[in-house]
mmCIF file of C-alpha atoms and ligand atoms in Angstrom:
data_model
loop_
_atom_site.group_PDB
_atom_site.id
_atom_site.type_symbol
_atom_site.label_atom_id
_atom_site.label_comp_id
_atom_site.label_asym_id
_atom_site.label_seq_id
_atom_site.Cartn_x
_atom_site.Cartn_y
_atom_site.Cartn_z
ATOM 1 C CA MET A 620 -22.266 -33.920 -146.253
ATOM 2 C CA LEU A 621 -23.213 -30.548 -145.537
ATOM 3 C CA ILE A 622 -22.096 -27.979 -148.003
ATOM 4 C CA ARG A 623 -20.511 -24.876 -145.949
ATOM 5 C CA ARG A 624 -18.682 -21.709 -146.858
ATOM 6 C CA PRO A 625 -15.574 -22.095 -144.908
ATOM 7 C CA ALA A 626 -15.808 -18.355 -144.038
ATOM 8 C CA ALA A 627 -19.414 -18.745 -142.346
ATOM 9 C CA ILE A 628 -17.859 -21.735 -139.948
ATOM 10 C CA CYS A 629 -17.225 -20.535 -136.350
ATOM 11 C CA PRO A 630 -16.143 -22.938 -133.667
ATOM 12 C CA SER A 631 -19.349 -23.578 -131.994
ATOM 13 C CA GLU A 632 -21.127 -24.266 -135.414
ATOM 14 C CA ILE A 633 -18.462 -26.953 -135.767
ATOM 15 C CA THR A 634 -19.405 -28.587 -132.750
ATOM 16 C CA ALA A 635 -22.843 -28.490 -133.558
ATOM 17 C CA GLU A 636 -22.378 -29.879 -137.154
ATOM 18 C CA ALA A 637 -20.274 -32.565 -135.638
ATOM 19 C CA VAL A 638 -23.235 -33.468 -133.441
ATOM 20 C CA TYR A 639 -25.561 -33.785 -136.274
ATOM 21 C CA MET A 640 -23.226 -36.019 -138.295
ATOM 22 C CA ALA A 641 -22.527 -38.187 -135.245
ATOM 23 C CA ARG A 642 -26.333 -38.520 -134.647
ATOM 24 C CA ARG A 643 -27.195 -39.182 -138.327
ATOM 25 C CA ARG A 644 -24.442 -42.164 -138.213
ATOM 26 C CA PHE A 645 -25.864 -43.425 -134.972
ATOM 27 C CA LEU A 646 -29.361 -43.571 -136.507
ATOM 28 C CA ARG A 647 -28.288 -45.161 -139.871
ATOM 29 C CA GLN A 648 -26.442 -48.096 -137.675
ATOM 30 C CA ALA A 649 -29.240 -48.310 -135.489
ATOM 31 C CA GLY A 650 -31.593 -48.761 -138.463
ATOM 32 C CA LEU A 651 -33.766 -45.963 -137.120
ATOM 33 C CA LEU A 652 -33.518 -43.402 -140.070
ATOM 34 C CA GLY A 653 -36.807 -42.417 -141.724
ATOM 35 C CA MET A 654 -38.937 -43.663 -138.719
ATOM 36 C CA ALA A 655 -41.315 -40.691 -138.201
ATOM 37 C CA GLY A 656 -42.115 -42.256 -134.553
ATOM 38 C CA VAL A 657 -38.636 -41.336 -133.427
ATOM 39 C CA GLY A 658 -39.067 -37.632 -134.328
ATOM 40 C CA PHE A 659 -36.325 -36.906 -136.566
ATOM 41 C CA SER A 660 -36.807 -34.784 -139.551
ATOM 42 C CA HIS A 661 -36.721 -36.096 -143.137
ATOM 43 C CA SER A 662 -33.939 -33.624 -144.043
ATOM 44 C CA GLN A 663 -31.794 -35.669 -141.545
ATOM 45 C CA ALA A 664 -33.215 -39.037 -142.709
ATOM 46 C CA GLU A 665 -32.246 -38.392 -146.280
ATOM 47 C CA PRO A 666 -28.327 -37.420 -147.036
ATOM 48 C CA LEU A 667 -28.623 -33.583 -146.620
ATOM 49 C CA THR A 668 -27.005 -32.047 -149.700
ATOM 50 C CA GLU A 669 -28.507 -28.710 -148.975
ATOM 51 C CA ALA A 670 -26.209 -26.120 -147.619
ATOM 52 C CA LEU A 671 -27.190 -24.382 -144.386
ATOM 53 C CA THR A 672 -28.325 -20.634 -144.463
ATOM 54 C CA SER A 673 -25.618 -18.785 -142.650
ATOM 55 C CA TRP A 674 -26.185 -17.313 -139.259
ATOM 56 C CA ASP A 675 -26.100 -13.962 -140.572
ATOM 57 C CA ASP A 676 -28.782 -14.352 -143.002
ATOM 58 C CA ILE A 677 -31.033 -16.385 -140.775
ATOM 59 C CA THR A 678 -30.576 -13.419 -138.022
ATOM 60 C CA HIS A 679 -30.881 -10.545 -140.371
ATOM 61 C CA TYR A 680 -33.440 -11.280 -143.005
ATOM 62 C CA ASN A 681 -36.546 -11.446 -140.649
ATOM 63 C CA ASN A 682 -40.318 -11.404 -140.738
ATOM 64 C CA PHE A 683 -41.521 -10.086 -137.074
ATOM 65 C CA TYR A 684 -44.240 -7.524 -137.780
ATOM 66 C CA GLU A 685 -44.628 -6.505 -134.175
ATOM 67 C CA TYR A 686 -41.454 -4.530 -134.823
ATOM 68 C CA SER A 687 -41.305 -3.743 -138.590
ATOM 69 C CA SER A 688 -42.138 -4.875 -142.033
ATOM 70 C CA ASP A 689 -38.534 -3.900 -143.066
ATOM 71 C CA LYS A 690 -36.740 -7.446 -142.665
ATOM 72 C CA HIS A 691 -33.434 -5.804 -142.405
ATOM 73 C CA ALA A 692 -34.449 -3.422 -139.418
ATOM 74 C CA VAL A 693 -35.644 -6.480 -137.325
ATOM 75 C CA ALA A 694 -32.520 -7.551 -135.867
ATOM 76 C CA THR A 695 -31.676 -4.212 -134.527
ATOM 77 C CA LEU A 696 -35.325 -3.195 -133.289
ATOM 78 C CA ALA A 697 -35.566 -6.596 -131.446
ATOM 79 C CA GLN A 698 -32.891 -5.954 -129.189
ATOM 80 C CA ASN A 699 -35.520 -4.684 -126.571
ATOM 81 C CA LEU A 700 -37.411 -7.987 -126.534
ATOM 82 C CA ALA A 701 -36.003 -9.028 -123.182
ATOM 83 C CA PRO A 702 -36.932 -12.928 -123.245
ATOM 84 C CA ARG A 703 -36.161 -13.368 -119.491
ATOM 85 C CA PRO A 704 -38.374 -13.705 -117.463
ATOM 86 C CA TRP A 705 -40.830 -15.256 -119.549
ATOM 87 C CA THR A 706 -43.849 -17.462 -118.772
ATOM 88 C CA ILE A 707 -45.892 -19.824 -121.129
ATOM 89 C CA SER A 708 -49.389 -20.546 -120.205
ATOM 90 C CA ILE A 709 -50.588 -23.863 -121.407
ATOM 91 C CA GLU A 710 -54.366 -23.923 -120.983
ATOM 92 C CA GLY A 711 -57.906 -24.859 -122.182
ATOM 93 C CA ASP A 712 -58.968 -28.294 -122.767
ATOM 94 C CA VAL A 713 -56.258 -29.979 -120.915
ATOM 95 C CA ALA A 714 -56.064 -32.130 -117.570
ATOM 96 C CA GLN A 715 -52.939 -30.450 -116.550
ATOM 97 C CA PRO A 716 -53.249 -26.723 -117.267
ATOM 98 C CA ARG A 717 -50.069 -24.808 -115.963
ATOM 99 C CA VAL A 718 -48.035 -21.340 -116.313
ATOM 100 C CA ILE A 719 -44.518 -22.498 -116.955
ATOM 101 C CA ASP A 720 -41.142 -20.420 -116.668
ATOM 102 C CA ILE A 721 -39.184 -20.813 -119.872
ATOM 103 C CA ASP A 722 -36.157 -21.955 -117.998
ATOM 104 C CA GLN A 723 -38.256 -24.794 -115.943
ATOM 105 C CA LEU A 724 -39.341 -25.850 -119.488
ATOM 106 C CA LEU A 725 -36.114 -26.135 -120.881
ATOM 107 C CA ARG A 726 -34.992 -28.300 -118.025
ATOM 108 C CA GLN A 727 -38.039 -30.300 -118.181
ATOM 109 C CA PHE A 728 -37.998 -30.922 -122.014
ATOM 110 C CA PRO A 729 -34.354 -31.262 -123.459
ATOM 111 C CA ALA A 730 -33.846 -29.624 -126.608
ATOM 112 C CA GLN A 731 -33.024 -31.663 -129.846
ATOM 113 C CA GLN A 732 -31.261 -30.456 -132.869
ATOM 114 C CA ARG A 733 -33.232 -30.415 -136.150
ATOM 115 C CA ILE A 734 -32.182 -29.067 -139.527
ATOM 116 C CA CYS A 735 -35.451 -28.044 -141.531
ATOM 117 C CA ARG A 736 -36.136 -25.941 -144.431
ATOM 118 C CA LEU A 737 -38.368 -22.883 -143.890
ATOM 119 C CA ARG A 738 -40.401 -21.570 -147.021
ATOM 120 C CA CYS A 739 -41.914 -18.162 -146.861
ATOM 121 C CA ILE A 740 -45.069 -17.523 -148.998
ATOM 122 C CA GLU A 741 -43.336 -14.370 -150.253
ATOM 123 C CA GLY A 742 -41.071 -16.854 -152.292
ATOM 124 C CA TRP A 743 -37.827 -17.227 -150.460
ATOM 125 C CA SER A 744 -36.420 -20.141 -148.214
ATOM 126 C CA MET A 745 -33.890 -21.017 -145.878
ATOM 127 C CA VAL A 746 -32.258 -24.127 -144.187
ATOM 128 C CA ILE A 747 -32.034 -23.725 -140.538
ATOM 129 C CA PRO A 748 -30.579 -25.923 -137.672
ATOM 130 C CA TRP A 749 -32.894 -25.349 -134.999
ATOM 131 C CA ASP A 750 -32.566 -26.488 -131.187
ATOM 132 C CA GLY A 751 -36.035 -27.225 -129.945
ATOM 133 C CA ILE A 752 -38.667 -29.125 -128.121
ATOM 134 C CA PRO A 753 -41.149 -31.430 -129.825
ATOM 135 C CA LEU A 754 -44.496 -29.732 -129.309
ATOM 136 C CA SER A 755 -45.935 -33.361 -128.892
ATOM 137 C CA ALA A 756 -43.866 -33.837 -125.507
ATOM 138 C CA LEU A 757 -45.197 -30.634 -124.026
ATOM 139 C CA LEU A 758 -48.729 -31.419 -125.237
ATOM 140 C CA ALA A 759 -48.629 -34.889 -123.878
ATOM 141 C CA ALA A 760 -47.532 -33.731 -120.493
ATOM 142 C CA ALA A 761 -50.399 -31.172 -120.360
ATOM 143 C CA GLN A 762 -52.775 -34.223 -121.161
ATOM 144 C CA PRO A 763 -55.343 -32.717 -123.877
ATOM 145 C CA THR A 764 -59.013 -33.808 -123.055
ATOM 146 C CA THR A 765 -61.108 -35.611 -125.682
ATOM 147 C CA ASN A 766 -62.822 -32.162 -126.499
ATOM 148 C CA ALA A 767 -59.360 -30.595 -127.697
ATOM 149 C CA ARG A 768 -59.311 -30.521 -131.734
ATOM 150 C CA PHE A 769 -57.038 -27.543 -132.265
ATOM 151 C CA VAL A 770 -54.071 -25.972 -130.796
ATOM 152 C CA LYS A 771 -54.005 -22.061 -130.508
ATOM 153 C CA PHE A 772 -50.738 -20.034 -130.151
ATOM 154 C CA VAL A 773 -50.717 -16.492 -129.047
ATOM 155 C CA SER A 774 -47.507 -13.986 -129.391
ATOM 156 C CA VAL A 775 -46.542 -11.514 -126.930
ATOM 157 C CA HIS A 776 -48.242 -8.199 -126.901
ATOM 158 C CA ASP A 777 -47.012 -4.911 -125.660
ATOM 159 C CA PRO A 778 -47.150 -1.866 -127.830
ATOM 160 C CA ALA A 779 -44.775 -0.062 -125.522
ATOM 161 C CA ARG A 780 -42.070 -2.612 -126.401
ATOM 162 C CA PHE A 781 -43.128 -3.673 -129.944
ATOM 163 C CA TYR A 782 -43.165 -0.617 -131.971
ATOM 164 C CA GLY A 783 -45.064 -2.255 -134.846
ATOM 165 C CA GLN A 784 -47.997 -2.893 -132.627
ATOM 166 C CA ARG A 785 -48.831 0.801 -132.278
ATOM 167 C CA ARG A 786 -50.070 0.386 -135.914
ATOM 168 C CA SER A 787 -52.848 -1.920 -137.003
ATOM 169 C CA THR A 788 -50.717 -3.687 -139.652
ATOM 170 C CA LEU A 789 -51.837 -6.972 -138.413
ATOM 171 C CA ALA A 790 -54.850 -7.606 -135.627
ATOM 172 C CA TRP A 791 -52.586 -7.963 -132.472
ATOM 173 C CA PRO A 792 -51.705 -10.202 -130.759
ATOM 174 C CA TYR A 793 -50.187 -12.353 -133.409
ATOM 175 C CA THR A 794 -52.219 -15.689 -133.310
ATOM 176 C CA GLU A 795 -51.911 -18.875 -135.071
ATOM 177 C CA GLY A 796 -53.272 -22.477 -134.757
ATOM 178 C CA LEU A 797 -52.967 -26.203 -135.909
ATOM 179 C CA THR A 798 -55.093 -29.162 -135.799
ATOM 180 C CA LEU A 799 -54.228 -31.385 -132.706
ATOM 181 C CA ALA A 800 -52.843 -33.910 -135.271
ATOM 182 C CA GLU A 801 -50.606 -31.207 -136.908
ATOM 183 C CA ALA A 802 -49.356 -30.126 -133.329
ATOM 184 C CA MET A 803 -48.680 -33.832 -132.230
ATOM 185 C CA HIS A 804 -46.687 -34.695 -135.386
ATOM 186 C CA PRO A 805 -43.000 -35.402 -134.771
ATOM 187 C CA LEU A 806 -41.945 -32.604 -137.153
ATOM 188 C CA THR A 807 -43.630 -29.992 -135.309
ATOM 189 C CA LEU A 808 -40.986 -28.167 -132.977
ATOM 190 C CA LEU A 809 -40.948 -25.346 -130.388
ATOM 191 C CA ALA A 810 -37.542 -23.827 -131.220
ATOM 192 C CA THR A 811 -35.340 -22.491 -128.480
ATOM 193 C CA GLY A 812 -32.172 -21.916 -130.259
ATOM 194 C CA LEU A 813 -30.460 -22.103 -133.644
ATOM 195 C CA TYR A 814 -26.842 -23.068 -134.558
ATOM 196 C CA GLY A 815 -26.352 -24.413 -131.007
ATOM 197 C CA LYS A 816 -27.071 -20.971 -129.428
ATOM 198 C CA PRO A 817 -30.168 -19.382 -127.642
ATOM 199 C CA LEU A 818 -32.739 -18.292 -129.973
ATOM 200 C CA PRO A 819 -31.969 -14.592 -131.049
ATOM 201 C CA ASN A 820 -34.706 -11.938 -130.319
ATOM 202 C CA GLN A 821 -35.363 -11.424 -134.093
ATOM 203 C CA ASN A 822 -35.987 -15.064 -134.563
ATOM 204 C CA GLY A 823 -38.812 -15.104 -131.913
ATOM 205 C CA ALA A 824 -37.220 -15.789 -128.443
ATOM 206 C CA PRO A 825 -37.440 -17.239 -126.218
ATOM 207 C CA LEU A 826 -39.681 -19.882 -127.785
ATOM 208 C CA ARG A 827 -41.264 -20.108 -131.504
ATOM 209 C CA LEU A 828 -42.890 -22.491 -133.558
ATOM 210 C CA VAL A 829 -41.416 -24.374 -136.326
ATOM 211 C CA VAL A 830 -43.770 -26.234 -138.714
ATOM 212 C CA PRO A 831 -41.654 -27.018 -141.600
ATOM 213 C CA TRP A 832 -44.280 -28.074 -144.282
ATOM 214 C CA LYS A 833 -46.193 -25.005 -143.799
ATOM 215 C CA TYR A 834 -45.650 -21.558 -145.108
ATOM 216 C CA GLY A 835 -43.383 -19.412 -142.686
ATOM 217 C CA PHE A 836 -46.328 -17.527 -141.256
ATOM 218 C CA LYS A 837 -47.393 -20.508 -139.290
ATOM 219 C CA SER A 838 -43.965 -20.415 -137.460
ATOM 220 C CA ILE A 839 -45.283 -17.992 -134.847
ATOM 221 C CA LYS A 840 -42.530 -16.257 -132.683
ATOM 222 C CA SER A 841 -42.235 -15.363 -129.033
ATOM 223 C CA ILE A 842 -45.099 -17.431 -127.833
ATOM 224 C CA VAL A 843 -46.982 -16.636 -124.428
ATOM 225 C CA THR A 844 -50.179 -18.740 -124.579
ATOM 226 C CA ILE A 845 -50.805 -22.333 -126.022
ATOM 227 C CA ARG A 846 -54.403 -23.113 -125.856
ATOM 228 C CA LEU A 847 -56.030 -26.364 -126.559
ATOM 229 C CA GLN A 848 -59.765 -25.962 -127.626
ATOM 230 C CA HIS A 849 -62.700 -27.432 -129.726
ATOM 231 C CA GLU A 850 -63.273 -24.712 -132.243
ATOM 232 C CA GLN A 851 -60.884 -23.692 -134.930
ATOM 233 C CA PRO A 852 -58.920 -20.613 -133.738
ATOM 234 C CA GLN A 853 -59.382 -17.169 -135.601
ATOM 235 C CA THR A 854 -55.763 -16.621 -136.792
ATOM 236 C CA THR A 855 -54.254 -13.376 -137.787
ATOM 237 C CA TRP A 856 -53.247 -13.955 -141.529
ATOM 238 C CA PRO A 857 -56.248 -15.100 -143.062
ATOM 239 C CA LEU A 858 -58.027 -11.836 -141.603
ATOM 240 C CA ALA A 859 -55.221 -9.873 -143.341
ATOM 241 C CA SER A 860 -55.336 -11.455 -146.777
ATOM 242 C CA ALA A 861 -56.934 -14.305 -148.696
ATOM 243 C CA ASP A 862 -53.793 -15.620 -149.607
ATOM 244 C CA TYR A 863 -53.102 -16.884 -146.160
ATOM 245 C CA GLY A 864 -55.326 -19.674 -145.202
ATOM 246 C CA PHE A 865 -55.548 -21.674 -141.995
ATOM 247 C CA PHE A 866 -53.767 -24.729 -143.155
ATOM 248 C CA ALA A 867 -51.200 -22.883 -145.358
ATOM 249 C CA ASN A 868 -49.359 -26.202 -146.428
ATOM 250 C CA VAL A 869 -46.465 -25.411 -149.211
ATOM 251 C CA ASP A 870 -48.052 -26.185 -152.173
ATOM 252 C CA PRO A 871 -46.197 -25.637 -155.618
ATOM 253 C CA ARG A 872 -49.538 -25.694 -157.533
ATOM 254 C CA ALA A 873 -51.023 -22.959 -155.813
ATOM 255 C CA SER A 874 -51.148 -19.521 -157.112
ATOM 256 C CA TYR A 875 -52.059 -16.475 -154.963
ATOM 257 C CA GLY A 876 -52.509 -12.716 -155.615
ATOM 258 C CA ARG A 877 -48.790 -12.486 -155.182
ATOM 259 C CA GLY A 878 -48.310 -15.079 -158.007
ATOM 260 C CA SER A 879 -47.313 -18.587 -158.661
ATOM 261 C CA GLN A 880 -45.691 -20.629 -155.705
ATOM 262 C CA SER A 881 -44.087 -23.047 -158.086
ATOM 263 C CA ARG A 882 -40.578 -21.696 -157.349
ATOM 264 C CA GLU A 883 -38.380 -20.206 -154.443
ATOM 265 C CA THR A 884 -35.252 -18.423 -154.010
ATOM 266 C CA ARG A 885 -32.972 -20.008 -151.448
ATOM 267 C CA ILE A 886 -31.478 -16.993 -149.522
ATOM 268 C CA GLY A 887 -27.768 -16.985 -150.491
ATOM 269 C CA GLU A 888 -28.380 -18.407 -153.902
ATOM 270 C CA LEU A 889 -28.958 -16.662 -157.455
ATOM 271 C CA HIS A 890 -31.008 -19.005 -159.100
ATOM 272 C CA LYS A 891 -34.600 -20.051 -158.236
ATOM 273 C CA ARG A 892 -35.444 -23.776 -157.380
ATOM 274 C CA PRO A 893 -38.716 -25.495 -157.674
ATOM 275 C CA THR A 894 -40.805 -25.822 -154.421
ATOM 276 C CA ARG A 895 -41.543 -29.201 -153.415
ATOM 277 C CA PRO A 896 -45.080 -30.318 -152.093
ATOM 278 C CA PHE A 897 -45.441 -29.865 -148.365
ATOM 279 C CA ASN A 898 -41.858 -28.149 -148.645
ATOM 280 C CA GLY A 899 -40.405 -31.441 -149.352
ATOM 281 C CA TYR A 900 -41.957 -33.230 -146.306
ATOM 282 C CA ALA A 901 -44.857 -35.044 -148.176
ATOM 283 C CA SER A 902 -43.724 -38.512 -147.208
ATOM 284 C CA GLU A 903 -44.123 -37.486 -143.585
ATOM 285 C CA VAL A 904 -47.146 -35.417 -143.576
ATOM 286 C CA ALA A 905 -49.297 -36.016 -146.504
ATOM 287 C CA HIS A 906 -51.443 -38.719 -144.658
ATOM 288 C CA LEU A 907 -52.843 -35.791 -142.341
ATOM 289 C CA TYR A 908 -54.658 -34.591 -145.624
ATOM 290 C CA PRO A 909 -56.590 -37.330 -147.391
ATOM 291 C CA GLY A 910 -57.568 -35.927 -150.712
ATOM 292 C CA HIS A 911 -55.227 -32.984 -150.570
ATOM 293 C CA ASP A 912 -56.279 -30.239 -152.736
ATOM 294 C CA VAL A 913 -55.133 -26.615 -152.827
ATOM 295 C CA ASP A 914 -58.798 -25.053 -151.886
ATOM 296 C CA ALA A 915 -59.353 -27.341 -149.153
ATOM 297 C CA TYR A 916 -56.108 -26.832 -147.492
ATOM 298 C CA ARG A 917 -55.334 -23.400 -147.998
HETATM 299 N N1 LIG B 1678 -45.257 -13.120 -133.928
HETATM 300 C C1 LIG B 1678 -44.759 -13.110 -135.169
HETATM 301 N N2 LIG B 1678 -44.341 -14.380 -135.628
HETATM 302 C C2 LIG B 1678 -43.940 -14.658 -136.842
HETATM 303 C C3 LIG B 1678 -44.009 -13.454 -137.762
HETATM 304 C C4 LIG B 1678 -44.489 -12.225 -137.203
HETATM 305 O O1 LIG B 1678 -44.427 -11.111 -137.852
HETATM 306 N N3 LIG B 1678 -44.949 -12.246 -135.890
HETATM 307 N N4 LIG B 1678 -43.663 -13.614 -139.039
HETATM 308 C C5 LIG B 1678 -43.707 -14.942 -139.573
HETATM 309 C C6 LIG B 1678 -43.182 -15.067 -141.021
HETATM 310 S S1 LIG B 1678 -44.130 -14.372 -142.198
HETATM 311 C C7 LIG B 1678 -42.177 -15.968 -141.326
HETATM 312 S S2 LIG B 1678 -41.400 -16.233 -142.787
HETATM 313 C C8 LIG B 1678 -41.380 -16.328 -140.179
HETATM 314 C C9 LIG B 1678 -40.020 -15.823 -140.353
HETATM 315 O O2 LIG B 1678 -39.216 -16.288 -139.367
HETATM 316 P P1 LIG B 1678 -37.615 -15.976 -139.329
HETATM 317 O O3 LIG B 1678 -37.585 -14.446 -139.271
HETATM 318 O O4 LIG B 1678 -36.970 -16.565 -138.105
HETATM 319 O O5 LIG B 1678 -36.838 -16.469 -140.559
HETATM 320 O O6 LIG B 1678 -41.703 -16.147 -138.866
HETATM 321 C C10 LIG B 1678 -43.273 -15.970 -138.687
HETATM 322 N N5 LIG B 1678 -43.716 -15.841 -137.362
HETATM 323 MO MO1 LIG B 1679 -43.563 -15.366 -144.167
#
């Protein structure tokens, strides 16, 4: 059972929760639980005893440096994001490059509901009920060529609107990347909503990446470009700090300049809890990293 504080439940959340429960029941009966191939997350495959983080915490404790490094200021500042109209370019080493409107994309690829843990390298975590499109579906439609080995993602760039981009806190635009195998993994999602509602601006509307086994900074917000390419992309955070590597798999054995990654604070809880390898998704993703060691995959 999901453990919820009754005060945090609003009608649309109850509906969403009922859907999750019905879906899990269906999967259990159909014997599909735990099958990576059908694209359901581990947190749904095992009895989920972790409480969902509240809507208020998910939408008012945000990292979105295009606006501010003050997590509590982002929700207000991001009011001017304007997620419509919005187009996303899928380009590079693909047989079917295209520029697609977000609403067209939502019609073509129906969103699924996924509950996943999000672990920030700063030492906090949340459990978030996303709505999203498996990235693999989008990439399969674009038909990567044999030359494609990496996927590069680029966030919107508009210093007139994104106040934080007037300062060089980071090298703008915010850029992220995955190997093609990571991008095709069934846990990798393009989120379009949370708690059954459209994605709030502060969470990266209208489309943001979710890679649950990696530190939160890989989950790039407000994406405008998805580019398939042969070379590993130069991404934003490794330029800014040696703590932030390209792979950035959650690893409790690691210790960076900011300290040990062995424990985390679940937002809404008082006591720290141990951090799990690959953020608890090791059984799904460890095979992507044969001989996984901290330094090679940082
Ligand atoms: N474009 C962009 N994407 C971003 C960030 C950012 O500053 N800009 N911050 C990252 C970091 S560090 C984290 S922890 C998550 C936070 O997502 P949330 O605010 O939805 O919890 O977004 C990631 N994606
Ligand atoms: Mo983060």
